[in-house]
Amino acid sequence: MLRKAAAQGADAERSLQHFDKDGSGEVDRAEFDEAMKELGFTAKPPEYAKLFAHFDEDGDGSISYKEFAHFAQTKVKAKAVECFVEKKLRRILIS
């Protein structure tokens, strides 16, 4: 998700704002599912749930800017890291 947003020249905050349709400052589960579809991901609801849980570090049911930025800063920095993220996302979706 972030790689595609970064390719469009967006930073983490603008990306989060784009997906935060209700303006709450966080991305809830419904917004997350829509974001995944918008970005071209095709998965079943249980797979989206696993991926959402990975981003929602504190388990409060929404992805805050801090959680979103944390993922962006620690996981998406270079080509090698992109491969890591893709593999990790596949493992999350498969497990």
mmCIF file of C-alpha atoms in Angstrom, residues 1-2 11-39 48-49 51-69:
data_model
loop_
_atom_site.group_PDB
_atom_site.id
_atom_site.type_symbol
_atom_site.label_atom_id
_atom_site.label_comp_id
_atom_site.label_asym_id
_atom_site.label_seq_id
_atom_site.Cartn_x
_atom_site.Cartn_y
_atom_site.Cartn_z
ATOM 1 C CA MET A 1 0.000 0.000 0.000
ATOM 2 C CA LEU A 2 2.685 2.475 0.985
ATOM 3 C CA ASP A 11 4.167 10.768 2.099
ATOM 4 C CA ALA A 12 2.669 8.727 4.921
ATOM 5 C CA GLU A 13 0.496 11.526 6.298
ATOM 6 C CA ARG A 14 -1.042 12.421 2.947
ATOM 7 C CA SER A 15 -1.553 8.735 2.222
ATOM 8 C CA LEU A 16 -3.373 8.259 5.510
ATOM 9 C CA GLN A 17 -5.508 11.338 4.870
ATOM 10 C CA HIS A 18 -6.440 10.000 1.446
ATOM 11 C CA PHE A 19 -7.700 6.732 2.916
ATOM 12 C CA ASP A 20 -9.292 8.383 5.972
ATOM 13 C CA LYS A 21 -12.640 9.044 4.297
ATOM 14 C CA ASP A 22 -14.471 10.261 7.440
ATOM 15 C CA GLY A 23 -11.691 12.658 8.497
ATOM 16 C CA SER A 24 -11.236 11.034 11.908
ATOM 17 C CA GLY A 25 -7.445 11.062 11.651
ATOM 18 C CA GLU A 26 -7.365 7.269 11.590
ATOM 19 C CA VAL A 27 -8.208 4.537 9.105
ATOM 20 C CA ASP A 28 -10.879 2.181 10.386
ATOM 21 C CA ARG A 29 -11.478 -1.331 9.118
ATOM 22 C CA ALA A 30 -14.018 -0.328 6.430
ATOM 23 C CA GLU A 31 -11.698 2.425 5.140
ATOM 24 C CA PHE A 32 -8.802 -0.026 5.143
ATOM 25 C CA ASP A 33 -10.735 -2.579 3.092
ATOM 26 C CA GLU A 34 -11.677 0.134 0.585
ATOM 27 C CA ALA A 35 -8.047 1.309 0.428
ATOM 28 C CA MET A 36 -6.879 -2.217 -0.359
ATOM 29 C CA LYS A 37 -9.413 -2.485 -3.184
ATOM 30 C CA GLU A 38 -8.485 0.981 -4.466
ATOM 31 C CA LEU A 39 -4.845 -0.070 -4.597
ATOM 32 C CA TYR A 48 -7.827 -8.240 4.992
ATOM 33 C CA ALA A 49 -8.488 -8.783 8.713
ATOM 34 C CA LEU A 51 -3.353 -7.531 7.318
ATOM 35 C CA PHE A 52 -5.322 -4.873 9.191
ATOM 36 C CA ALA A 53 -4.308 -6.426 12.526
ATOM 37 C CA HIS A 54 -0.679 -6.184 11.458
ATOM 38 C CA PHE A 55 -0.978 -2.421 10.894
ATOM 39 C CA ASP A 56 -3.186 -1.826 13.972
ATOM 40 C CA GLU A 57 -0.350 -2.236 16.453
ATOM 41 C CA ASP A 58 -2.328 -1.270 19.567
ATOM 42 C CA GLY A 59 -5.402 -3.309 18.612
ATOM 43 C CA ASP A 60 -7.865 -0.423 19.022
ATOM 44 C CA GLY A 61 -9.644 -1.110 15.731
ATOM 45 C CA SER A 62 -8.115 1.699 13.711
ATOM 46 C CA ILE A 63 -4.794 2.605 12.139
ATOM 47 C CA SER A 64 -3.481 5.869 13.519
ATOM 48 C CA TYR A 65 -1.020 8.147 11.775
ATOM 49 C CA LYS A 66 1.634 6.934 14.218
ATOM 50 C CA GLU A 67 1.007 3.283 13.316
ATOM 51 C CA PHE A 68 0.868 4.087 9.607
ATOM 52 C CA ALA A 69 4.063 6.156 9.723
#
